[in-house]
Short mmCIF file of C-alpha atoms and ligand atoms in Angstrom, two decimals:
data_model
loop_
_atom_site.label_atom_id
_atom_site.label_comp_id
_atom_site.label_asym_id
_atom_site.label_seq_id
_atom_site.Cartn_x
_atom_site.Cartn_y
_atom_site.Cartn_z
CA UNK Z 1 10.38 -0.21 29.63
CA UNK Z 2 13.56 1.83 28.92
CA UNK Z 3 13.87 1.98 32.63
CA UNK Z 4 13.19 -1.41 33.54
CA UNK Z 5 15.95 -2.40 31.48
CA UNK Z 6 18.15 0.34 32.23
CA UNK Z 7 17.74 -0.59 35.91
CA UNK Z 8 18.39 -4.30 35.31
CA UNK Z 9 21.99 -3.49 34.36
CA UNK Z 10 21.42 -2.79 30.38
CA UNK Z 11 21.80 -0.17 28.05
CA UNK Z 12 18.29 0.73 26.55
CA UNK Z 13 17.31 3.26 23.82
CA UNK Z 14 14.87 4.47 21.70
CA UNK Z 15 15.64 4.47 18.23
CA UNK Z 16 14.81 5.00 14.63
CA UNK Z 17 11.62 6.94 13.61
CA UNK Z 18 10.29 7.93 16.93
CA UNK Z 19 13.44 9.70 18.07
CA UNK Z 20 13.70 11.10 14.28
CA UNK Z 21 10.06 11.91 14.56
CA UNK Z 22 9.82 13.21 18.14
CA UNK Z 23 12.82 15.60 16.86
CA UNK Z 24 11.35 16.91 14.32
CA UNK Z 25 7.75 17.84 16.80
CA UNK Z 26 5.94 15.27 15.19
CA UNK Z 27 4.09 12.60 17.21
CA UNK Z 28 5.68 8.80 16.49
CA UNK Z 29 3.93 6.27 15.14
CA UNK Z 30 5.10 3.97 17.17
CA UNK Z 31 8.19 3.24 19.43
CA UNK Z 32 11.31 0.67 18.67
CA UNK Z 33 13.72 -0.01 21.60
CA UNK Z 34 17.63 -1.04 21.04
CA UNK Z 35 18.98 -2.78 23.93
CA UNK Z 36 22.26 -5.11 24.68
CA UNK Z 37 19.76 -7.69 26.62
CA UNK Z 38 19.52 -10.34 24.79
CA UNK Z 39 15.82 -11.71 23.49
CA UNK Z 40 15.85 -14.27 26.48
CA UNK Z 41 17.26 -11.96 28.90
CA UNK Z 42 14.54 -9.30 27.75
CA UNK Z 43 11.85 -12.14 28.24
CA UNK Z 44 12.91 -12.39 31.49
CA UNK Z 45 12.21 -8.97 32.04
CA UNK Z 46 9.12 -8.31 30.40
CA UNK Z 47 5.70 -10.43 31.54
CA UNK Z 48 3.76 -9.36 28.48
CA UNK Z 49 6.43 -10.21 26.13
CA UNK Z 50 6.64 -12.28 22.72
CA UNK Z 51 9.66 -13.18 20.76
CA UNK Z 52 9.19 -13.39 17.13
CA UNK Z 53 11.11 -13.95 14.38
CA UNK Z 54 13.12 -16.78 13.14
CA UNK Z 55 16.41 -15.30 11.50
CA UNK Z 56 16.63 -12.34 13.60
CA UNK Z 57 14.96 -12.42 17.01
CA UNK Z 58 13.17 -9.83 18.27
CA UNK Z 59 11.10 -9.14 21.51
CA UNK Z 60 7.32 -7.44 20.99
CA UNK Z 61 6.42 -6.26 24.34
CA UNK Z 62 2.79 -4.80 24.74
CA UNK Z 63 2.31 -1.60 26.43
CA UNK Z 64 -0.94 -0.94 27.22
CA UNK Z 65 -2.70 -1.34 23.30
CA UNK Z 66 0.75 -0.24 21.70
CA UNK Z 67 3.35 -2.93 20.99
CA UNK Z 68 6.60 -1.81 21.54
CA UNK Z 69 9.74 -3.53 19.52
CA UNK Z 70 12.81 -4.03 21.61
CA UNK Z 71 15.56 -5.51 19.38
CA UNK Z 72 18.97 -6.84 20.79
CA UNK Z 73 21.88 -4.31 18.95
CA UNK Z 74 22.69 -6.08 15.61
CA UNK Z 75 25.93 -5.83 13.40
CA UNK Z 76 25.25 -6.04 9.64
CA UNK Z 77 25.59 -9.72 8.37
CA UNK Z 78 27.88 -10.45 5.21
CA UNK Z 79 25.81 -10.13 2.20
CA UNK Z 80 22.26 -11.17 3.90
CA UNK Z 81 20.77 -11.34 0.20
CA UNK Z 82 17.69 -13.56 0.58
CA UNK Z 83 18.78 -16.94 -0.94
CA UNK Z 84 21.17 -16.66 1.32
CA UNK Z 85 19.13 -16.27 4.33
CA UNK Z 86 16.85 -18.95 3.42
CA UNK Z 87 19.91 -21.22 3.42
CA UNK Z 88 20.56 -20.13 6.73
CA UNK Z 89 17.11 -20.85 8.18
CA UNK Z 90 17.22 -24.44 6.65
CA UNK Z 91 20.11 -25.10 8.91
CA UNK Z 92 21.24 -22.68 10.77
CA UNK Z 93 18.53 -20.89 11.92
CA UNK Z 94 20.11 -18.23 14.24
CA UNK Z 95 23.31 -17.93 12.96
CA UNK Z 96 21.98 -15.05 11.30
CA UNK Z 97 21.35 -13.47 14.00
CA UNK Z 98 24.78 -11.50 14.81
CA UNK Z 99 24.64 -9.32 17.57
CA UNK Z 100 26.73 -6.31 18.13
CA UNK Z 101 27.82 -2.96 19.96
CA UNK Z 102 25.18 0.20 19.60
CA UNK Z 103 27.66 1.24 16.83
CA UNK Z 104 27.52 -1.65 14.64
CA UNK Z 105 23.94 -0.89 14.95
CA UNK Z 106 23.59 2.50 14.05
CA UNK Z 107 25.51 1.59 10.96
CA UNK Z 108 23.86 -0.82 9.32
CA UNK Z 109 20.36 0.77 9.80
CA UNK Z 110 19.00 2.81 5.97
CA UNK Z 111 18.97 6.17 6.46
CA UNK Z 112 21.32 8.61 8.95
CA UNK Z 113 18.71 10.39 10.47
CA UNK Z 114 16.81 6.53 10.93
CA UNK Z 115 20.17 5.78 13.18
CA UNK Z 116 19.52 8.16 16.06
CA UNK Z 117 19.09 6.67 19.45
CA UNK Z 118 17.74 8.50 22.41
CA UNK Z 119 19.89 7.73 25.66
CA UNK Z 120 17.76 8.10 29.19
CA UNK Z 121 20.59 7.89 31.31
CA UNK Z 122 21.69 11.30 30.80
CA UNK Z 123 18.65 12.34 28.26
CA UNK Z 124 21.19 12.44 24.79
CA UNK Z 125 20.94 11.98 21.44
CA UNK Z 126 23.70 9.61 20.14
CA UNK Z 127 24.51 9.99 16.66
CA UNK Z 128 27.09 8.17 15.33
CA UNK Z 129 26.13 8.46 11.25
CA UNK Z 130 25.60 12.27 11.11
CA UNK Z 131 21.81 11.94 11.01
CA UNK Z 132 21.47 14.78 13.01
CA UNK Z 133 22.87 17.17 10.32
CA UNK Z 134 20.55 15.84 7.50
CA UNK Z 135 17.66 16.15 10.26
CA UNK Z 136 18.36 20.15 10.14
CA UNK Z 137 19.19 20.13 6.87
CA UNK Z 138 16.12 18.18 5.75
CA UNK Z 139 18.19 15.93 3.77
CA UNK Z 140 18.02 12.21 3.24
CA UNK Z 141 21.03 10.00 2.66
CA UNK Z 142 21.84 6.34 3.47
CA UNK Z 143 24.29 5.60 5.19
CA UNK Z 144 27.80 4.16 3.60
CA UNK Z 145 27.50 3.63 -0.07
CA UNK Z 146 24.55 4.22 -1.69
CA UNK Z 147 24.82 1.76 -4.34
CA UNK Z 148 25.91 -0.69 -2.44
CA UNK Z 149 22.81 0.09 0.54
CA UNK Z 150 20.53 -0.12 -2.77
CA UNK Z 151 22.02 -3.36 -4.22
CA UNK Z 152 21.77 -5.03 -0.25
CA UNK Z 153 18.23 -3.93 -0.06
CA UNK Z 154 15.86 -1.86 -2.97
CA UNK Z 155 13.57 -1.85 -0.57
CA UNK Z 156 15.22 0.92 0.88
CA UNK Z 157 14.22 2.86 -2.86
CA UNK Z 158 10.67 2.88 -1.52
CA UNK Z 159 11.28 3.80 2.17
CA UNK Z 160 13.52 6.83 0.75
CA UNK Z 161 10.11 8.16 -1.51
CA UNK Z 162 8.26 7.17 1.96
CA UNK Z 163 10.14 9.28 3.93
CA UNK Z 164 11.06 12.21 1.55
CA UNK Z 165 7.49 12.30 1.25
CA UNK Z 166 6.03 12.25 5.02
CA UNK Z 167 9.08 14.65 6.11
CA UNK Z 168 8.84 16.84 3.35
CA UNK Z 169 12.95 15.74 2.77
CA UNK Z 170 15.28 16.04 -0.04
CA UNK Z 171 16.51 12.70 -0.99
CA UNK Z 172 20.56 13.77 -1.27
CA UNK Z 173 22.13 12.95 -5.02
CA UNK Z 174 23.49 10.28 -4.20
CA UNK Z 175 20.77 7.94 -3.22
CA UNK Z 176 19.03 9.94 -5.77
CA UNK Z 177 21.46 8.64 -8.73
CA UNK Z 178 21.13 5.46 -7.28
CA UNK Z 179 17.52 4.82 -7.23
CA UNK Z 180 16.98 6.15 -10.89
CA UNK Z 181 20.21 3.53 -12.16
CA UNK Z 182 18.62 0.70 -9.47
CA UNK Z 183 15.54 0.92 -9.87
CA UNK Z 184 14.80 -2.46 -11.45
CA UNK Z 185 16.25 -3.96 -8.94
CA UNK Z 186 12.72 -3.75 -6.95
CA UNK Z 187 11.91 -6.57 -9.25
CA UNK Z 188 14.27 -8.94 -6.89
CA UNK Z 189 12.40 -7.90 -4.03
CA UNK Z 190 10.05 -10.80 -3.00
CA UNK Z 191 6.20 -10.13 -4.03
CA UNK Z 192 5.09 -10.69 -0.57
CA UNK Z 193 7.22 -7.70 1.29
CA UNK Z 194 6.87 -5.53 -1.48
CA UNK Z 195 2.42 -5.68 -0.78
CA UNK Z 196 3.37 -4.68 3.05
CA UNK Z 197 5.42 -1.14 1.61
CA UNK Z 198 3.23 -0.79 -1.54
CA UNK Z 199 0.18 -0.75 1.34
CA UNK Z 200 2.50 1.70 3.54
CA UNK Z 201 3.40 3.97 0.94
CA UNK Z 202 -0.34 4.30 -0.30
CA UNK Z 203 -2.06 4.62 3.23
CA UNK Z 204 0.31 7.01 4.29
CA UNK Z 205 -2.13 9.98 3.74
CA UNK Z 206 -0.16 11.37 0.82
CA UNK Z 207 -0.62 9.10 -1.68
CA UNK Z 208 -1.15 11.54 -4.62
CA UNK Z 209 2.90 12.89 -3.66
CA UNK Z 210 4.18 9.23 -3.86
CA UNK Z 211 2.63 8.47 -6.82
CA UNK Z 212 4.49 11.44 -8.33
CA UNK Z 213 7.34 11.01 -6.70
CA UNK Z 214 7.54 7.21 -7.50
CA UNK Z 215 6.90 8.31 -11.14
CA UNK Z 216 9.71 10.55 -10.86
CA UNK Z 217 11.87 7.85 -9.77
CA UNK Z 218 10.89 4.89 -12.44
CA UNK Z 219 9.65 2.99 -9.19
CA UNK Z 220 6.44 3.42 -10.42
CA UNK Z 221 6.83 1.59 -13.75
CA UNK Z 222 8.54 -1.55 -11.80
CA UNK Z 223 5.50 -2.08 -9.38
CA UNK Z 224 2.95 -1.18 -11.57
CA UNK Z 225 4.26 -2.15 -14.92
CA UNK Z 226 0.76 -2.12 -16.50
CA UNK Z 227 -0.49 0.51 -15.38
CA UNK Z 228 2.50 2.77 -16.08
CA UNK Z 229 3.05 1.59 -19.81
CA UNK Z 230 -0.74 3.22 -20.17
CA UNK Z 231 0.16 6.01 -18.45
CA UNK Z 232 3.53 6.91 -20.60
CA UNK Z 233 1.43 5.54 -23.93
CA UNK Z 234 -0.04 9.25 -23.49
CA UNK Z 235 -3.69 10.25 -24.60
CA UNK Z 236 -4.87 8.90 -21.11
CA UNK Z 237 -5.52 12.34 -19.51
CA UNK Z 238 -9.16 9.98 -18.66
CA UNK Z 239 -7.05 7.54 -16.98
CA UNK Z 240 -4.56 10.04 -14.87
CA UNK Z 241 -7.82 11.67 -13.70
CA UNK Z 242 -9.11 8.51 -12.56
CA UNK Z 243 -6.01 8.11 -10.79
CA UNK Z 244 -5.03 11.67 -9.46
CA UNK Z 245 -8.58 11.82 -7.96
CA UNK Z 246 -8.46 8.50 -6.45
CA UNK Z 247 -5.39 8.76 -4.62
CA UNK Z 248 -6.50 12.71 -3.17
CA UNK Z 249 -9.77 10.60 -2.21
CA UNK Z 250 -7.85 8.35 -0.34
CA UNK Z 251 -5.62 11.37 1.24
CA UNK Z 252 -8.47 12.83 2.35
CA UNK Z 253 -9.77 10.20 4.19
CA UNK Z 254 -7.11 9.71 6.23
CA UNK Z 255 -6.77 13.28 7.14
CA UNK Z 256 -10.51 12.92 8.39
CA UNK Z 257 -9.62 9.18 10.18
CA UNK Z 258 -11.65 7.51 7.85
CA UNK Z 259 -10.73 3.79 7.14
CA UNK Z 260 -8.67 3.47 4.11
CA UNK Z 261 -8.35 -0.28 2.38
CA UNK Z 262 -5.60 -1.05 0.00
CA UNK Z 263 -8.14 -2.64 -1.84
CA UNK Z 264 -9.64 0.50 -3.16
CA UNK Z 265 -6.69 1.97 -3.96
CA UNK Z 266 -5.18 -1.12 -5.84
CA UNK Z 267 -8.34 -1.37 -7.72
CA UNK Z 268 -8.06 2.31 -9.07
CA UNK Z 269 -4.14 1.53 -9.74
CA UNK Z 270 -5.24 -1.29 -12.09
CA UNK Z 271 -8.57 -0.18 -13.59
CA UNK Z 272 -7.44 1.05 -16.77
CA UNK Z 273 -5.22 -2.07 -17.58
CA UNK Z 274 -8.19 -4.04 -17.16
CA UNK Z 275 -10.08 -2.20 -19.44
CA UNK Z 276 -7.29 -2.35 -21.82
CA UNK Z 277 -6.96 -6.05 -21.58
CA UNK Z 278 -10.75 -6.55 -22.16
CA UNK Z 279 -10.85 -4.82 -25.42
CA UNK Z 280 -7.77 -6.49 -26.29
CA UNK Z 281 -10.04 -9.56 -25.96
CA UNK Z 282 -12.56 -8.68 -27.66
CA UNK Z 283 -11.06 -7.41 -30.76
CA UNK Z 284 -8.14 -9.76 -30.75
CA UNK Z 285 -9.99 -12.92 -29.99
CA UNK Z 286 -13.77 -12.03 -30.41
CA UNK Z 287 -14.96 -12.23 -26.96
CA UNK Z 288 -18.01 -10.97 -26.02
CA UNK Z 289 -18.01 -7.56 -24.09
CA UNK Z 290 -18.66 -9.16 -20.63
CA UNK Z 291 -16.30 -11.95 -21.06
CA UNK Z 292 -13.43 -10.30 -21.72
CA UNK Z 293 -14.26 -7.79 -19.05
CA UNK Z 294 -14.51 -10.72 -16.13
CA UNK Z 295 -11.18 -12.44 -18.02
CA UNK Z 296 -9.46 -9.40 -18.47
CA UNK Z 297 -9.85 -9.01 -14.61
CA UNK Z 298 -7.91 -12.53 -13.94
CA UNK Z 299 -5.17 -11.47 -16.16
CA UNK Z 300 -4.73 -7.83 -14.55
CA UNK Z 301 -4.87 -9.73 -11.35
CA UNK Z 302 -2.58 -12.54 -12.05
CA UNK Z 303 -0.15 -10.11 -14.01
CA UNK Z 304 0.46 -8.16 -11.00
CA UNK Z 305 0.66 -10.56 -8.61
CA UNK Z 306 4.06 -11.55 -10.03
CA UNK Z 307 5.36 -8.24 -8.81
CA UNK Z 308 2.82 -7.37 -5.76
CA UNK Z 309 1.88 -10.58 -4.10
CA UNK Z 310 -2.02 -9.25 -3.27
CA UNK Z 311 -3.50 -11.32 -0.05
CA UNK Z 312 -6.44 -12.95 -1.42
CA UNK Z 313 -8.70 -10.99 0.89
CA UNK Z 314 -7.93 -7.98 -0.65
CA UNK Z 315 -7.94 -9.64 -4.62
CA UNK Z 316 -11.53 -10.69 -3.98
CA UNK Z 317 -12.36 -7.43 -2.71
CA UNK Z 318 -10.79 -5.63 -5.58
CA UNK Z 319 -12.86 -7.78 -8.00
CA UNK Z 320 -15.21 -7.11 -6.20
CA UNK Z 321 -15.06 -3.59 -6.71
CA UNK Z 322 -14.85 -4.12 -10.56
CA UNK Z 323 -17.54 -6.65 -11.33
CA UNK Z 324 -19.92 -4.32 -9.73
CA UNK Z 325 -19.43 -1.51 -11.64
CA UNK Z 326 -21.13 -3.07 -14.53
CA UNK Z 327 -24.07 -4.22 -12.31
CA UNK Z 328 -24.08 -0.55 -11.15
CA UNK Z 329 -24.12 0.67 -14.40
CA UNK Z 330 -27.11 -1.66 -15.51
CA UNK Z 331 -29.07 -0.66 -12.56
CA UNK Z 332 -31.10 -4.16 -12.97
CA UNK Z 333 -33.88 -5.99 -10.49
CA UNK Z 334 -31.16 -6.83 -8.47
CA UNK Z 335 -30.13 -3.13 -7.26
CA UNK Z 336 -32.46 -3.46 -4.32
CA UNK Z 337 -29.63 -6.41 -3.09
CA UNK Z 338 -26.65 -4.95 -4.64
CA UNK Z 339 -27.30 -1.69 -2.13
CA UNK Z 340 -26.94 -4.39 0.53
CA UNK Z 341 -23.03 -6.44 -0.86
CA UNK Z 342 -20.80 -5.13 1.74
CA UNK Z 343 -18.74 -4.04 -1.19
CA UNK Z 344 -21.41 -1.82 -2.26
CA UNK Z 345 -19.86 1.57 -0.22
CA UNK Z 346 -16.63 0.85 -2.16
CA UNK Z 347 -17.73 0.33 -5.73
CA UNK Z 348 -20.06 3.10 -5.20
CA UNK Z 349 -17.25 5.52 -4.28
CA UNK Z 350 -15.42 3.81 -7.45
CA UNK Z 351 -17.86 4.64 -9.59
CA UNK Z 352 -18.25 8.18 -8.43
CA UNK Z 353 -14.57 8.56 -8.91
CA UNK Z 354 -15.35 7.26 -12.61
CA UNK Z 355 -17.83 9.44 -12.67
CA UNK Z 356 -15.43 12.63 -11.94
CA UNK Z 357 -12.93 11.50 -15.00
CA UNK Z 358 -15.56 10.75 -17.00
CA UNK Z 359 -19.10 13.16 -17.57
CA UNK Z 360 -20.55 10.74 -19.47
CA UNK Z 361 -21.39 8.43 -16.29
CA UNK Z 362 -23.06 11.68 -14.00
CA UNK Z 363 -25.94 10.63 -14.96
CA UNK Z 364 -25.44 7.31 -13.13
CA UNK Z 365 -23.67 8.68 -10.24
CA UNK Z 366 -26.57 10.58 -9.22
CA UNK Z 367 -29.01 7.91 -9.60
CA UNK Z 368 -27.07 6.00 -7.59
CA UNK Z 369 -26.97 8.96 -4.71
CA UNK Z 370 -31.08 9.42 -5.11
CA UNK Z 371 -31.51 5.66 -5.18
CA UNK Z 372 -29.44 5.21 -1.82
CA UNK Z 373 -31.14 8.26 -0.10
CA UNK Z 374 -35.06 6.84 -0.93
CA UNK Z 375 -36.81 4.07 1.40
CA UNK Z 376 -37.65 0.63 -0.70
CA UNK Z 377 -41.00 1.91 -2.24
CA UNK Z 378 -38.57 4.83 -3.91
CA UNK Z 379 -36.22 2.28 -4.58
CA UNK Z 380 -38.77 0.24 -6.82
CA UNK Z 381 -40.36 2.99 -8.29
CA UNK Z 382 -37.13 4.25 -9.71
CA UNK Z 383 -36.04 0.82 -10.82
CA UNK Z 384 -39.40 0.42 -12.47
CA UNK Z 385 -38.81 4.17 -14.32
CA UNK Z 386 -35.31 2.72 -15.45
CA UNK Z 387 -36.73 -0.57 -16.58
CA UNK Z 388 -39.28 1.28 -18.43
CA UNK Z 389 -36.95 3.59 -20.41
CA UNK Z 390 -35.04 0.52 -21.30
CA UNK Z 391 -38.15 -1.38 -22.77
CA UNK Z 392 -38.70 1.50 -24.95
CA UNK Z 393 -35.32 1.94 -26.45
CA UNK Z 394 -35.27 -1.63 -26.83
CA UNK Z 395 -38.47 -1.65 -28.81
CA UNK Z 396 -36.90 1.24 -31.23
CA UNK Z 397 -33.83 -0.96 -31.67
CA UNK Z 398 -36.64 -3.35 -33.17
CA UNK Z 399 -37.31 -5.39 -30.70
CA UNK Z 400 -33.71 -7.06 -30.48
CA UNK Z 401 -34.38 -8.54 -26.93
CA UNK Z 402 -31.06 -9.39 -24.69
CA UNK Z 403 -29.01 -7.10 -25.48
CA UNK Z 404 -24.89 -8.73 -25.55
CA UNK Z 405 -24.39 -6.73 -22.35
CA UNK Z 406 -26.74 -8.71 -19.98
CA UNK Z 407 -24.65 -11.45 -19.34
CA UNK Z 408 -23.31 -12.16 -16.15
CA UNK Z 409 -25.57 -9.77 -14.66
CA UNK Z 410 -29.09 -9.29 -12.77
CA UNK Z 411 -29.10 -13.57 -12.86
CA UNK Z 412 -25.22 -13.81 -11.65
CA UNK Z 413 -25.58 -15.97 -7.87
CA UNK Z 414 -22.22 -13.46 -7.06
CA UNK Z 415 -24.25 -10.39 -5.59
P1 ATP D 1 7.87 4.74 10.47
O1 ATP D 1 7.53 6.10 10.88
O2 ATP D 1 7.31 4.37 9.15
O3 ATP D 1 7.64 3.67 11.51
P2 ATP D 1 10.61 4.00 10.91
O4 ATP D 1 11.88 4.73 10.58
O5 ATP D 1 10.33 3.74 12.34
O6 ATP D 1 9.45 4.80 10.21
P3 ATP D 1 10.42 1.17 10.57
O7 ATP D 1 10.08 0.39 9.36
O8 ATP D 1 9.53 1.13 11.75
O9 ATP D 1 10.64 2.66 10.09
O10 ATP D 1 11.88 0.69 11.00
C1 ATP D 1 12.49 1.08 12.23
C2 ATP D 1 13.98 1.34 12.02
O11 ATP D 1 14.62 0.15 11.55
C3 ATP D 1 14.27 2.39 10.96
O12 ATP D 1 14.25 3.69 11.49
C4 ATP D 1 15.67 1.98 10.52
O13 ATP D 1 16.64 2.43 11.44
C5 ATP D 1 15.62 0.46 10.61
N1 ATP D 1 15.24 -0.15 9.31
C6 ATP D 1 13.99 -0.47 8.91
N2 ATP D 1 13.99 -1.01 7.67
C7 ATP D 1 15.27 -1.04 7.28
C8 ATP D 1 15.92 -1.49 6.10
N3 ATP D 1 15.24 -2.00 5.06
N4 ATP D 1 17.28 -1.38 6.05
C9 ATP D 1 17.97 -0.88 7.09
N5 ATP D 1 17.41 -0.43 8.20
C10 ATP D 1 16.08 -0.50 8.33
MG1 MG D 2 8.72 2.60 13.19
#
């Protein structure tokens, strides 16, 4: 592709994380491509070739099953908050999108070592922001100001933990004194982006590092407000267990290429709120134990999707997730279905990780091993055992019948 354009008269380089990557011996994720051909002139290049993009234009060109993004070089646009930006795309829909030398480019990209561009007409590195130096010095610092980089974009707060992370970098003082001061300012990024980098940062295979690193940072506390006002209430060594091993589950994975959903994840972020909330219900307005539970799950939900807009793919999966656990841990007539939810896998592994913070459900956890592991005949008998041991405490209790805690359960249409 670089060639193709090269040999059509333009200038064409790679850029951002794959030459950063590819200099540091690590294999790219993926390839983006800075050119002076414009978007039309590229699609005039390029048979497999889609331009997206509204405000800024930008050419997706597939290459083989990779796409590969080939933007036209941009120069930074005055103050490109969003409201601004919206205005432009009610009128002017492409006045936004300014374009500019290589230079201009470089410098209004995040981070100096993001603004290296790999040159195949004599095989250089360009580097016009110094990235080069904080590459060999494992160092990362915006570029320019900053505050001011911050104030344009807190996104940038997140990619800098992403990075520093995956690199193993120092974030320089600086951007470091800026993130802790700015750090609220995540709260004016829109809900929707911020579910595409909350999903990057946690998938990246080193969750567990993030999560202390965003701690670190108070980035934490502004994405996951709930969850972190448990976590700093203290006593909730339970609850950081849950958490620590959930995120090292999720590392794991993806060191073995096992799927990873952001669904699991978000559902072990916000488990502890929910159980919160629930009691809150209960004792503040008398709800019964399974009521507040399934409420307590909307407000969780809801409360978080003011700051993390959750797709409502993965919202249903993460309640999911939760209802099941207390259809796990009833282990009713209904198990012999439940083994079959597609969810089951998930709220399984959920209630294993429980199971680690928590001794008290082992018991449970390996039932729910042995019961997966027998054919249906096993299945039954074990039920039946279960049912049986249930009768009998019941009949000690005196005979109480339904118990409060069978509501919403084995008769529930949801499984
Ligand atoms: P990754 O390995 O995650 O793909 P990357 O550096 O390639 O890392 P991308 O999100 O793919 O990150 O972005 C490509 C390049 O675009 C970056 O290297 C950077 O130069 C520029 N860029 C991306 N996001 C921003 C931003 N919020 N502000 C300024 N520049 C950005
Ligand atoms: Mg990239």
């Amino acid at each position: 592709m670089l060639y193709r354009l090269k040999n059509a008269g333009y200038d064409a380089f790679l850029v951002g994380g794959c030459v950063r990557d590819m200099l540091l011996g690590r294999e790219p994720k993926d390839f983006d491509v800075a050119t002076n051909a414009l978007p039309e002139e590229i699609e005039q290049l390029f048979r497999n070739c889609r331009l997206i993009g509204r405000r800024f234009r930008l050419a997706h060109i597939m290459f083989g099953k990779d796409i590969v993004e080939v933007a036209t070089f941009r120069a930074t646009t005055p103050q490109t908050g969003d409201d601004e930006a919206r205005q432009l795309e009610d009128g002017l829909i492409l006045r936004d999108n300014v374009y500019g030398t290589i230079e201009e480019d470089a410098w209004r990209r995040d981070f100096r070592v993001n603004a290296l561009y790999y040159n195949i007409s004599d095989f250089s590195v360009v580097d016009y922001t110094g990235g080069l130096e904080d590459l060999r010095n494992g160092v990362l610092s915006l570029i320019g100001d900053a505050r001011v980089r911050l104030r344009e974009d807190p996104v940038r707060m997140l990619r800098a933990v992403r990075f520093a992370v995956k690199l193993g970098f120092r974030i320089d003082d600086d951007c470091e004194r800026a993130m802790v001061e700015l750090a609220p300012d995540i709260q004016k990024v829109p809900a929707a982006r911020l579910f595409d980098e909350v999903s990057k940062l946690f998938l990246s295979g080193f969750a567990l590092q993030t999560f202390e690193t965003l701690r670190h940072y108070g980035l934490f506390a502004q994405l996951f407000p709930a969850t972190d006002s448990l976590l700093e209430s203290g006593d909730r060594d339970h609850m950081h267990r849950l958490l620590v091993r959930g995120l090292e589950n999720s590392d794991k994975r993806v060191a073995e290429d096992k799927p990873v959903t952001p669904a699991f994840l978000l559902a072990v972020l916000m488990w502890e709120p929910v159980l919160d909330q629930a009691l809150r219900l209960e004792q503040e307005r008398g709800m019964k134990p399974m009521d507040a539970l399934y409420a307590a799950m909307g407000d969780i939900l809801q409360q978080q999707a003011e700051r993390i807009a959750l797709p409502r793919r993965f919202s249903i999966q993460i309640r999911e997730i939760w209802s099941m656990q207390s259809r796990l841990e009833r282990r009713g007539k209904r198990a012999l279905k439940l083994v079959q939810h597609p969810r089951f896998r998930a709220a399984y592994d959920f209630l294993l990780l429980r199971g680690e913070a928590n001794p008290e459900l082992a018991e449970m956890c390996d039932w729910w091993t042995a019961f997966q592991e027998r054919n249906d005949n096993g299945r039954e008998n074990m039920l039946k055992k279960v049912q049986r041991k249930r009768s009998r405490r019941r009949r000690r209790r005196g005979g109480q019948g339904q118990g409060g805690d069978e509501h919403g359960g084995d008769d529930g249409g949801a499984d």
